[in-house]
C-alpha cells in the first residue's frame, strides 16, 4: 500500500507541474496549496479568464474533474470521492434557431469550504457556495448553497419490482 501511495504522489506531482506550465502560460490561473494529491483520471479545464484555487491537504479520488470559466475555490482539508464533477458554467440555450454549442455560456463562481467531504458521483453546479465542514452524500447534484456544518443526502426511494414466475 505504501508503494501505491508513493506512486500516486509522484504521478500527482508530475501532473501538477504540467498543469502549472499549461495554465501559467495560457492566461488562466491554477493556484494550489501544499499537499494536493489525486488518483488517476483527475482533470482540470480552465478557460482564459478562469481561475482554480485549491487549499492545503486536498485529495481527489479517481476520475474527478474541475471545469472553470470563471472561478472555483476549494478549502483546506477537503476530500473528494470518485467521479466528482465541478462546473462553474452551463451552456446557454435560449434561441432554438441557433445550435446550443454556438450560444455561449453562463457562469458563476463556486466556493467549497474547508474540511468538506464530497462523496462519489457528486455534481456541483455554477454559483454554489458550500460552507466549511459539510458532507455531500454520494450521487447528489448540488445546485444551491449549502450552509457550514450541513450534511446533504440524496433522498430517493428505491423501487423494487419482483419478477412473477408462472409455473405451468
PDB file of N, CA, C and O in Angstrom, residues 38-111:
ATOM      1  N   UNK A  38      -4.070  13.440  -5.883  1.00  0.00           N
ATOM      2  CA  UNK A  38      -5.216  12.890  -6.603  1.00  0.00           C
ATOM      3  C   UNK A  38      -4.811  11.568  -7.219  1.00  0.00           C
ATOM      4  O   UNK A  38      -3.635  11.274  -7.389  1.00  0.00           O
ATOM      5  N   UNK A  39      -5.817  10.798  -7.539  1.00  0.00           N
ATOM      6  CA  UNK A  39      -5.597   9.499  -8.165  1.00  0.00           C
ATOM      7  C   UNK A  39      -5.800   9.625  -9.665  1.00  0.00           C
ATOM      8  O   UNK A  39      -5.885  10.711 -10.214  1.00  0.00           O
ATOM      9  N   UNK A  40      -5.947   8.492 -10.331  1.00  0.00           N
ATOM     10  CA  UNK A  40      -5.991   8.501 -11.800  1.00  0.00           C
ATOM     11  C   UNK A  40      -7.239   9.215 -12.333  1.00  0.00           C
ATOM     12  O   UNK A  40      -8.285   9.263 -11.689  1.00  0.00           O
ATOM     13  N   UNK A  41      -7.088   9.778 -13.520  1.00  0.00           N
ATOM     14  CA  UNK A  41      -8.198  10.396 -14.216  1.00  0.00           C
ATOM     15  C   UNK A  41      -8.552  11.798 -13.758  1.00  0.00           C
ATOM     16  O   UNK A  41      -9.570  12.332 -14.167  1.00  0.00           O
ATOM     17  N   UNK A  42      -7.729  12.436 -12.940  1.00  0.00           N
ATOM     18  CA  UNK A  42      -8.000  13.810 -12.489  1.00  0.00           C
ATOM     19  C   UNK A  42      -7.824  14.763 -13.666  1.00  0.00           C
ATOM     20  O   UNK A  42      -6.836  14.691 -14.392  1.00  0.00           O
ATOM     21  N   UNK A  43      -8.804  15.662 -13.881  1.00  0.00           N
ATOM     22  CA  UNK A  43      -8.666  16.624 -14.970  1.00  0.00           C
ATOM     23  C   UNK A  43      -9.090  18.014 -14.519  1.00  0.00           C
ATOM     24  O   UNK A  43      -9.972  18.171 -13.677  1.00  0.00           O
ATOM     25  N   UNK A  44      -8.429  19.000 -15.099  1.00  0.00           N
ATOM     26  CA  UNK A  44      -8.711  20.402 -14.827  1.00  0.00           C
ATOM     27  C   UNK A  44      -8.824  21.112 -16.167  1.00  0.00           C
ATOM     28  O   UNK A  44      -7.940  20.971 -17.026  1.00  0.00           O
ATOM     29  N   UNK A  45      -9.917  21.850 -16.371  1.00  0.00           N
ATOM     30  CA  UNK A  45     -10.088  22.677 -17.553  1.00  0.00           C
ATOM     31  C   UNK A  45     -10.302  24.099 -17.063  1.00  0.00           C
ATOM     32  O   UNK A  45     -11.242  24.365 -16.317  1.00  0.00           O
ATOM     33  N   UNK A  46      -9.419  25.003 -17.456  1.00  0.00           N
ATOM     34  CA  UNK A  46      -9.544  26.395 -17.067  1.00  0.00           C
ATOM     35  C   UNK A  46      -9.548  27.232 -18.336  1.00  0.00           C
ATOM     36  O   UNK A  46      -8.588  27.199 -19.112  1.00  0.00           O
ATOM     37  N   UNK A  47     -10.622  27.992 -18.541  1.00  0.00           N
ATOM     38  CA  UNK A  47     -10.710  28.869 -19.701  1.00  0.00           C
ATOM     39  C   UNK A  47      -9.810  30.085 -19.485  1.00  0.00           C
ATOM     40  O   UNK A  47      -9.288  30.307 -18.389  1.00  0.00           O
ATOM     41  N   UNK A  48      -9.659  30.912 -20.505  1.00  0.00           N
ATOM     42  CA  UNK A  48      -8.740  32.061 -20.461  1.00  0.00           C
ATOM     43  C   UNK A  48      -8.947  32.953 -19.256  1.00  0.00           C
ATOM     44  O   UNK A  48      -8.000  33.400 -18.632  1.00  0.00           O
ATOM     45  N   UNK A  49     -10.185  33.234 -18.896  1.00  0.00           N
ATOM     46  CA  UNK A  49     -10.476  34.113 -17.765  1.00  0.00           C
ATOM     47  C   UNK A  49     -10.690  33.344 -16.466  1.00  0.00           C
ATOM     48  O   UNK A  49     -10.954  33.932 -15.429  1.00  0.00           O
ATOM     49  N   UNK A  50     -10.609  32.040 -16.516  1.00  0.00           N
ATOM     50  CA  UNK A  50     -10.917  31.209 -15.354  1.00  0.00           C
ATOM     51  C   UNK A  50      -9.793  31.144 -14.342  1.00  0.00           C
ATOM     52  O   UNK A  50      -8.653  31.504 -14.603  1.00  0.00           O
ATOM     53  N   UNK A  51     -10.176  30.655 -13.162  1.00  0.00           N
ATOM     54  CA  UNK A  51      -9.222  30.502 -12.072  1.00  0.00           C
ATOM     55  C   UNK A  51      -9.663  29.332 -11.199  1.00  0.00           C
ATOM     56  O   UNK A  51     -10.839  29.186 -10.899  1.00  0.00           O
ATOM     57  N   UNK A  52      -8.702  28.522 -10.795  1.00  0.00           N
ATOM     58  CA  UNK A  52      -8.941  27.444  -9.844  1.00  0.00           C
ATOM     59  C   UNK A  52      -7.959  27.631  -8.696  1.00  0.00           C
ATOM     60  O   UNK A  52      -6.752  27.739  -8.917  1.00  0.00           O
ATOM     61  N   UNK A  53      -8.513  27.698  -7.477  1.00  0.00           N
ATOM     62  CA  UNK A  53      -7.695  27.866  -6.273  1.00  0.00           C
ATOM     63  C   UNK A  53      -7.989  26.687  -5.350  1.00  0.00           C
ATOM     64  O   UNK A  53      -9.142  26.481  -4.961  1.00  0.00           O
ATOM     65  N   UNK A  54      -6.950  25.926  -5.019  1.00  0.00           N
ATOM     66  CA  UNK A  54      -7.098  24.732  -4.183  1.00  0.00           C
ATOM     67  C   UNK A  54      -6.232  24.908  -2.939  1.00  0.00           C
ATOM     68  O   UNK A  54      -5.047  25.223  -3.043  1.00  0.00           O
ATOM     69  N   UNK A  55      -6.822  24.688  -1.769  1.00  0.00           N
ATOM     70  CA  UNK A  55      -6.122  24.858  -0.496  1.00  0.00           C
ATOM     71  C   UNK A  55      -5.150  23.730  -0.188  1.00  0.00           C
ATOM     72  O   UNK A  55      -4.837  22.887  -1.035  1.00  0.00           O
ATOM     73  N   UNK A  56      -4.710  23.695   1.045  1.00  0.00           N
ATOM     74  CA  UNK A  56      -3.753  22.697   1.520  1.00  0.00           C
ATOM     75  C   UNK A  56      -4.445  21.369   1.839  1.00  0.00           C
ATOM     76  O   UNK A  56      -5.602  21.343   2.256  1.00  0.00           O
ATOM     77  N   UNK A  57      -3.709  20.275   1.654  1.00  0.00           N
ATOM     78  CA  UNK A  57      -4.166  18.936   2.050  1.00  0.00           C
ATOM     79  C   UNK A  57      -5.495  18.536   1.421  1.00  0.00           C
ATOM     80  O   UNK A  57      -6.366  17.972   2.082  1.00  0.00           O
ATOM     81  N   UNK A  58      -5.650  18.810   0.142  1.00  0.00           N
ATOM     82  CA  UNK A  58      -6.863  18.443  -0.587  1.00  0.00           C
ATOM     83  C   UNK A  58      -6.591  17.146  -1.349  1.00  0.00           C
ATOM     84  O   UNK A  58      -5.510  16.945  -1.905  1.00  0.00           O
ATOM     85  N   UNK A  59      -7.600  16.259  -1.365  1.00  0.00           N
ATOM     86  CA  UNK A  59      -7.474  14.961  -2.020  1.00  0.00           C
ATOM     87  C   UNK A  59      -8.627  14.741  -2.985  1.00  0.00           C
ATOM     88  O   UNK A  59      -9.786  14.968  -2.644  1.00  0.00           O
ATOM     89  N   UNK A  60      -8.293  14.302  -4.193  1.00  0.00           N
ATOM     90  CA  UNK A  60      -9.277  13.929  -5.210  1.00  0.00           C
ATOM     91  C   UNK A  60      -9.110  12.448  -5.517  1.00  0.00           C
ATOM     92  O   UNK A  60      -8.022  12.012  -5.885  1.00  0.00           O
ATOM     93  N   UNK A  61     -10.189  11.687  -5.396  1.00  0.00           N
ATOM     94  CA  UNK A  61     -10.149  10.277  -5.748  1.00  0.00           C
ATOM     95  C   UNK A  61     -10.218  10.139  -7.275  1.00  0.00           C
ATOM     96  O   UNK A  61     -10.203  11.122  -7.996  1.00  0.00           O
ATOM     97  N   UNK A  62     -10.362   8.935  -7.780  1.00  0.00           N
ATOM     98  CA  UNK A  62     -10.321   8.656  -9.216  1.00  0.00           C
ATOM     99  C   UNK A  62     -11.378   9.434 -10.005  1.00  0.00           C
ATOM    100  O   UNK A  62     -12.520   9.562  -9.574  1.00  0.00           O
ATOM    101  N   UNK A  63     -10.973   9.930 -11.158  1.00  0.00           N
ATOM    102  CA  UNK A  63     -11.839  10.495 -12.196  1.00  0.00           C
ATOM    103  C   UNK A  63     -12.622  11.736 -11.778  1.00  0.00           C
ATOM    104  O   UNK A  63     -13.749  11.944 -12.209  1.00  0.00           O
ATOM    105  N   UNK A  64     -12.031  12.587 -10.971  1.00  0.00           N
ATOM    106  CA  UNK A  64     -12.644  13.873 -10.636  1.00  0.00           C
ATOM    107  C   UNK A  64     -12.254  14.907 -11.679  1.00  0.00           C
ATOM    108  O   UNK A  64     -11.180  14.831 -12.275  1.00  0.00           O
ATOM    109  N   UNK A  65     -13.139  15.905 -11.896  1.00  0.00           N
ATOM    110  CA  UNK A  65     -12.795  16.971 -12.827  1.00  0.00           C
ATOM    111  C   UNK A  65     -13.294  18.317 -12.322  1.00  0.00           C
ATOM    112  O   UNK A  65     -14.348  18.416 -11.695  1.00  0.00           O
ATOM    113  N   UNK A  66     -12.484  19.345 -12.611  1.00  0.00           N
ATOM    114  CA  UNK A  66     -12.809  20.733 -12.301  1.00  0.00           C
ATOM    115  C   UNK A  66     -12.848  21.478 -13.627  1.00  0.00           C
ATOM    116  O   UNK A  66     -11.902  21.395 -14.416  1.00  0.00           O
ATOM    117  N   UNK A  67     -13.938  22.225 -13.866  1.00  0.00           N
ATOM    118  CA  UNK A  67     -14.134  22.914 -15.133  1.00  0.00           C
ATOM    119  C   UNK A  67     -14.487  24.360 -14.854  1.00  0.00           C
ATOM    120  O   UNK A  67     -15.605  24.660 -14.418  1.00  0.00           O
ATOM    121  N   UNK A  68     -13.528  25.276 -15.113  1.00  0.00           N
ATOM    122  CA  UNK A  68     -13.695  26.669 -14.706  1.00  0.00           C
ATOM    123  C   UNK A  68     -13.608  27.623 -15.890  1.00  0.00           C
ATOM    124  O   UNK A  68     -12.585  27.683 -16.576  1.00  0.00           O
ATOM    125  N   UNK A  69     -14.677  28.368 -16.082  1.00  0.00           N
ATOM    126  CA  UNK A  69     -14.666  29.513 -16.996  1.00  0.00           C
ATOM    127  C   UNK A  69     -14.455  30.775 -16.168  1.00  0.00           C
ATOM    128  O   UNK A  69     -13.839  31.726 -16.612  1.00  0.00           O
ATOM    129  N   UNK A  70     -14.942  30.756 -14.936  1.00  0.00           N
ATOM    130  CA  UNK A  70     -14.851  31.919 -14.056  1.00  0.00           C
ATOM    131  C   UNK A  70     -13.970  31.615 -12.845  1.00  0.00           C
ATOM    132  O   UNK A  70     -12.814  32.010 -12.818  1.00  0.00           O
ATOM    133  N   UNK A  71     -14.508  30.904 -11.828  1.00  0.00           N
ATOM    134  CA  UNK A  71     -13.728  30.699 -10.603  1.00  0.00           C
ATOM    135  C   UNK A  71     -14.246  29.486  -9.829  1.00  0.00           C
ATOM    136  O   UNK A  71     -15.445  29.343  -9.608  1.00  0.00           O
ATOM    137  N   UNK A  72     -13.308  28.652  -9.392  1.00  0.00           N
ATOM    138  CA  UNK A  72     -13.593  27.554  -8.466  1.00  0.00           C
ATOM    139  C   UNK A  72     -12.562  27.636  -7.351  1.00  0.00           C
ATOM    140  O   UNK A  72     -11.359  27.696  -7.625  1.00  0.00           O
ATOM    141  N   UNK A  73     -13.026  27.651  -6.098  1.00  0.00           N
ATOM    142  CA  UNK A  73     -12.097  27.584  -4.970  1.00  0.00           C
ATOM    143  C   UNK A  73     -12.488  26.436  -4.062  1.00  0.00           C
ATOM    144  O   UNK A  73     -13.670  26.156  -3.861  1.00  0.00           O
ATOM    145  N   UNK A  74     -11.467  25.771  -3.519  1.00  0.00           N
ATOM    146  CA  UNK A  74     -11.648  24.611  -2.659  1.00  0.00           C
ATOM    147  C   UNK A  74     -10.792  24.827  -1.421  1.00  0.00           C
ATOM    148  O   UNK A  74      -9.588  25.073  -1.527  1.00  0.00           O
ATOM    149  N   UNK A  75     -11.412  24.712  -0.243  1.00  0.00           N
ATOM    150  CA  UNK A  75     -10.724  24.974   1.014  1.00  0.00           C
ATOM    151  C   UNK A  75      -9.814  23.853   1.470  1.00  0.00           C
ATOM    152  O   UNK A  75      -9.816  22.745   0.926  1.00  0.00           O
ATOM    153  N   UNK A  76      -9.064  24.149   2.504  1.00  0.00           N
ATOM    154  CA  UNK A  76      -8.110  23.211   3.092  1.00  0.00           C
ATOM    155  C   UNK A  76      -8.795  21.939   3.593  1.00  0.00           C
ATOM    156  O   UNK A  76      -9.906  21.986   4.129  1.00  0.00           O
ATOM    157  N   UNK A  77      -8.109  20.813   3.421  1.00  0.00           N
ATOM    158  CA  UNK A  77      -8.545  19.559   4.015  1.00  0.00           C
ATOM    159  C   UNK A  77      -9.788  18.948   3.404  1.00  0.00           C
ATOM    160  O   UNK A  77     -10.348  18.012   3.965  1.00  0.00           O
ATOM    161  N   UNK A  78     -10.227  19.427   2.260  1.00  0.00           N
ATOM    162  CA  UNK A  78     -11.423  18.882   1.619  1.00  0.00           C
ATOM    163  C   UNK A  78     -11.044  17.636   0.825  1.00  0.00           C
ATOM    164  O   UNK A  78      -9.987  17.583   0.200  1.00  0.00           O
ATOM    165  N   UNK A  79     -11.917  16.621   0.884  1.00  0.00           N
ATOM    166  CA  UNK A  79     -11.665  15.371   0.170  1.00  0.00           C
ATOM    167  C   UNK A  79     -12.833  15.068  -0.767  1.00  0.00           C
ATOM    168  O   UNK A  79     -13.988  15.375  -0.465  1.00  0.00           O
ATOM    169  N   UNK A  80     -12.497  14.462  -1.902  1.00  0.00           N
ATOM    170  CA  UNK A  80     -13.473  14.174  -2.946  1.00  0.00           C
ATOM    171  C   UNK A  80     -13.503  12.680  -3.213  1.00  0.00           C
ATOM    172  O   UNK A  80     -12.452  12.056  -3.389  1.00  0.00           O
ATOM    173  N   UNK A  81     -14.701  12.120  -3.285  1.00  0.00           N
ATOM    174  CA  UNK A  81     -14.866  10.729  -3.681  1.00  0.00           C
ATOM    175  C   UNK A  81     -14.654  10.583  -5.179  1.00  0.00           C
ATOM    176  O   UNK A  81     -14.350  11.550  -5.883  1.00  0.00           O
ATOM    177  N   UNK A  82     -14.849   9.382  -5.676  1.00  0.00           N
ATOM    178  CA  UNK A  82     -14.653   9.123  -7.101  1.00  0.00           C
ATOM    179  C   UNK A  82     -15.691   9.837  -7.956  1.00  0.00           C
ATOM    180  O   UNK A  82     -16.840  10.007  -7.558  1.00  0.00           O
ATOM    181  N   UNK A  83     -15.238  10.258  -9.134  1.00  0.00           N
ATOM    182  CA  UNK A  83     -16.121  10.734 -10.199  1.00  0.00           C
ATOM    183  C   UNK A  83     -16.886  12.010  -9.837  1.00  0.00           C
ATOM    184  O   UNK A  83     -18.011  12.203 -10.285  1.00  0.00           O
ATOM    185  N   UNK A  84     -16.311  12.893  -9.052  1.00  0.00           N
ATOM    186  CA  UNK A  84     -16.948  14.174  -8.728  1.00  0.00           C
ATOM    187  C   UNK A  84     -16.679  15.147  -9.870  1.00  0.00           C
ATOM    188  O   UNK A  84     -15.555  15.231 -10.374  1.00  0.00           O
ATOM    189  N   UNK A  85     -17.713  15.877 -10.282  1.00  0.00           N
ATOM    190  CA  UNK A  85     -17.620  16.858 -11.361  1.00  0.00           C
ATOM    191  C   UNK A  85     -18.021  18.220 -10.827  1.00  0.00           C
ATOM    192  O   UNK A  85     -19.050  18.364 -10.171  1.00  0.00           O
ATOM    193  N   UNK A  86     -17.200  19.248 -11.115  1.00  0.00           N
ATOM    194  CA  UNK A  86     -17.454  20.605 -10.651  1.00  0.00           C
ATOM    195  C   UNK A  86     -17.455  21.517 -11.876  1.00  0.00           C
ATOM    196  O   UNK A  86     -16.436  21.601 -12.585  1.00  0.00           O
ATOM    197  N   UNK A  87     -18.588  22.194 -12.140  1.00  0.00           N
ATOM    198  CA  UNK A  87     -18.748  23.068 -13.307  1.00  0.00           C
ATOM    199  C   UNK A  87     -19.209  24.445 -12.865  1.00  0.00           C
ATOM    200  O   UNK A  87     -20.301  24.576 -12.318  1.00  0.00           O
ATOM    201  N   UNK A  88     -18.415  25.476 -13.141  1.00  0.00           N
ATOM    202  CA  UNK A  88     -18.840  26.837 -12.801  1.00  0.00           C
ATOM    203  C   UNK A  88     -19.585  27.509 -13.953  1.00  0.00           C
ATOM    204  O   UNK A  88     -19.772  28.714 -13.970  1.00  0.00           O
ATOM    205  N   UNK A  89     -20.040  26.730 -14.919  1.00  0.00           N
ATOM    206  CA  UNK A  89     -20.711  27.288 -16.092  1.00  0.00           C
ATOM    207  C   UNK A  89     -21.723  26.287 -16.649  1.00  0.00           C
ATOM    208  O   UNK A  89     -21.725  25.113 -16.286  1.00  0.00           O
ATOM    209  N   UNK A  90     -22.564  26.814 -17.527  1.00  0.00           N
ATOM    210  CA  UNK A  90     -23.556  25.988 -18.195  1.00  0.00           C
ATOM    211  C   UNK A  90     -23.777  26.570 -19.582  1.00  0.00           C
ATOM    212  O   UNK A  90     -23.619  27.773 -19.791  1.00  0.00           O
ATOM    213  N   UNK A  91     -24.173  25.748 -20.524  1.00  0.00           N
ATOM    214  CA  UNK A  91     -24.484  26.232 -21.871  1.00  0.00           C
ATOM    215  C   UNK A  91     -25.734  27.105 -21.847  1.00  0.00           C
ATOM    216  O   UNK A  91     -26.699  26.807 -21.128  1.00  0.00           O
ATOM    217  N   UNK A  92     -25.736  28.151 -22.656  1.00  0.00           N
ATOM    218  CA  UNK A  92     -26.955  28.924 -22.884  1.00  0.00           C
ATOM    219  C   UNK A  92     -27.761  28.206 -23.966  1.00  0.00           C
ATOM    220  O   UNK A  92     -27.189  27.589 -24.861  1.00  0.00           O
ATOM    221  N   UNK A  93     -29.081  28.299 -23.880  1.00  0.00           N
ATOM    222  CA  UNK A  93     -29.920  27.593 -24.851  1.00  0.00           C
ATOM    223  C   UNK A  93     -31.251  28.321 -25.060  1.00  0.00           C
ATOM    224  O   UNK A  93     -32.305  27.713 -25.139  1.00  0.00           O
ATOM    225  N   UNK A  94     -31.205  29.648 -25.160  1.00  0.00           N
ATOM    226  CA  UNK A  94     -32.432  30.434 -25.288  1.00  0.00           C
ATOM    227  C   UNK A  94     -32.976  30.491 -26.708  1.00  0.00           C
ATOM    228  O   UNK A  94     -34.172  30.608 -26.904  1.00  0.00           O
ATOM    229  N   UNK A  95     -32.124  30.431 -27.698  1.00  0.00           N
ATOM    230  CA  UNK A  95     -32.557  30.602 -29.080  1.00  0.00           C
ATOM    231  C   UNK A  95     -32.618  29.259 -29.793  1.00  0.00           C
ATOM    232  O   UNK A  95     -31.581  28.673 -30.111  1.00  0.00           O
ATOM    233  N   UNK A  96     -33.831  28.771 -30.113  1.00  0.00           N
ATOM    234  CA  UNK A  96     -33.945  27.455 -30.758  1.00  0.00           C
ATOM    235  C   UNK A  96     -33.432  27.442 -32.200  1.00  0.00           C
ATOM    236  O   UNK A  96     -33.233  26.378 -32.771  1.00  0.00           O
ATOM    237  N   UNK A  97     -33.197  28.636 -32.777  1.00  0.00           N
ATOM    238  CA  UNK A  97     -32.714  28.716 -34.153  1.00  0.00           C
ATOM    239  C   UNK A  97     -31.183  28.673 -34.255  1.00  0.00           C
ATOM    240  O   UNK A  97     -30.637  28.654 -35.341  1.00  0.00           O
ATOM    241  N   UNK A  98     -30.513  28.699 -33.113  1.00  0.00           N
ATOM    242  CA  UNK A  98     -29.045  28.686 -33.075  1.00  0.00           C
ATOM    243  C   UNK A  98     -28.604  27.418 -32.345  1.00  0.00           C
ATOM    244  O   UNK A  98     -29.130  27.116 -31.268  1.00  0.00           O
ATOM    245  N   UNK A  99     -27.648  26.681 -32.907  1.00  0.00           N
ATOM    246  CA  UNK A  99     -27.167  25.485 -32.200  1.00  0.00           C
ATOM    247  C   UNK A  99     -26.667  25.832 -30.788  1.00  0.00           C
ATOM    248  O   UNK A  99     -26.037  26.871 -30.580  1.00  0.00           O
ATOM    249  N   UNK A 100     -26.953  24.970 -29.845  1.00  0.00           N
ATOM    250  CA  UNK A 100     -26.577  25.217 -28.449  1.00  0.00           C
ATOM    251  C   UNK A 100     -25.079  25.498 -28.328  1.00  0.00           C
ATOM    252  O   UNK A 100     -24.673  26.403 -27.607  1.00  0.00           O
ATOM    253  N   UNK A 101     -24.261  24.759 -29.049  1.00  0.00           N
ATOM    254  CA  UNK A 101     -22.814  24.943 -28.921  1.00  0.00           C
ATOM    255  C   UNK A 101     -22.346  26.327 -29.376  1.00  0.00           C
ATOM    256  O   UNK A 101     -21.230  26.724 -29.074  1.00  0.00           O
ATOM    257  N   UNK A 102     -23.203  27.081 -30.066  1.00  0.00           N
ATOM    258  CA  UNK A 102     -22.854  28.421 -30.539  1.00  0.00           C
ATOM    259  C   UNK A 102     -23.475  29.530 -29.689  1.00  0.00           C
ATOM    260  O   UNK A 102     -23.324  30.708 -30.004  1.00  0.00           O
ATOM    261  N   UNK A 103     -24.184  29.189 -28.626  1.00  0.00           N
ATOM    262  CA  UNK A 103     -24.879  30.193 -27.816  1.00  0.00           C
ATOM    263  C   UNK A 103     -24.101  30.653 -26.594  1.00  0.00           C
ATOM    264  O   UNK A 103     -24.583  31.469 -25.819  1.00  0.00           O
ATOM    265  N   UNK A 104     -22.908  30.130 -26.395  1.00  0.00           N
ATOM    266  CA  UNK A 104     -22.078  30.583 -25.286  1.00  0.00           C
ATOM    267  C   UNK A 104     -22.457  29.932 -23.966  1.00  0.00           C
ATOM    268  O   UNK A 104     -23.165  28.924 -23.914  1.00  0.00           O
ATOM    269  N   UNK A 105     -21.982  30.563 -22.889  1.00  0.00           N
ATOM    270  CA  UNK A 105     -22.139  30.007 -21.553  1.00  0.00           C
ATOM    271  C   UNK A 105     -22.617  31.076 -20.584  1.00  0.00           C
ATOM    272  O   UNK A 105     -22.366  32.257 -20.776  1.00  0.00           O
ATOM    273  N   UNK A 106     -23.272  30.632 -19.530  1.00  0.00           N
ATOM    274  CA  UNK A 106     -23.493  31.472 -18.352  1.00  0.00           C
ATOM    275  C   UNK A 106     -22.601  30.876 -17.267  1.00  0.00           C
ATOM    276  O   UNK A 106     -22.348  29.671 -17.257  1.00  0.00           O
ATOM    277  N   UNK A 107     -22.098  31.736 -16.369  1.00  0.00           N
ATOM    278  CA  UNK A 107     -21.194  31.219 -15.343  1.00  0.00           C
ATOM    279  C   UNK A 107     -21.377  31.968 -14.033  1.00  0.00           C
ATOM    280  O   UNK A 107     -21.890  33.091 -14.013  1.00  0.00           O
ATOM    281  N   UNK A 108     -20.979  31.330 -12.957  1.00  0.00           N
ATOM    282  CA  UNK A 108     -20.968  31.930 -11.622  1.00  0.00           C
ATOM    283  C   UNK A 108     -19.957  31.141 -10.791  1.00  0.00           C
ATOM    284  O   UNK A 108     -19.806  29.932 -10.965  1.00  0.00           O
ATOM    285  N   UNK A 109     -19.246  31.808  -9.882  1.00  0.00           N
ATOM    286  CA  UNK A 109     -18.190  31.142  -9.124  1.00  0.00           C
ATOM    287  C   UNK A 109     -18.706  30.049  -8.188  1.00  0.00           C
ATOM    288  O   UNK A 109     -19.846  30.101  -7.732  1.00  0.00           O
ATOM    289  N   UNK A 110     -17.838  29.087  -7.933  1.00  0.00           N
ATOM    290  CA  UNK A 110     -18.105  28.017  -6.975  1.00  0.00           C
ATOM    291  C   UNK A 110     -17.077  28.134  -5.857  1.00  0.00           C
ATOM    292  O   UNK A 110     -15.882  28.268  -6.122  1.00  0.00           O
ATOM    293  N   UNK A 111     -17.553  28.064  -4.618  1.00  0.00           N
ATOM    294  CA  UNK A 111     -16.676  28.089  -3.451  1.00  0.00           C
ATOM    295  C   UNK A 111     -17.005  26.912  -2.546  1.00  0.00           C
ATOM    296  O   UNK A 111     -18.142  26.788  -2.087  1.00  0.00           O
TER     297      UNK A 111
END
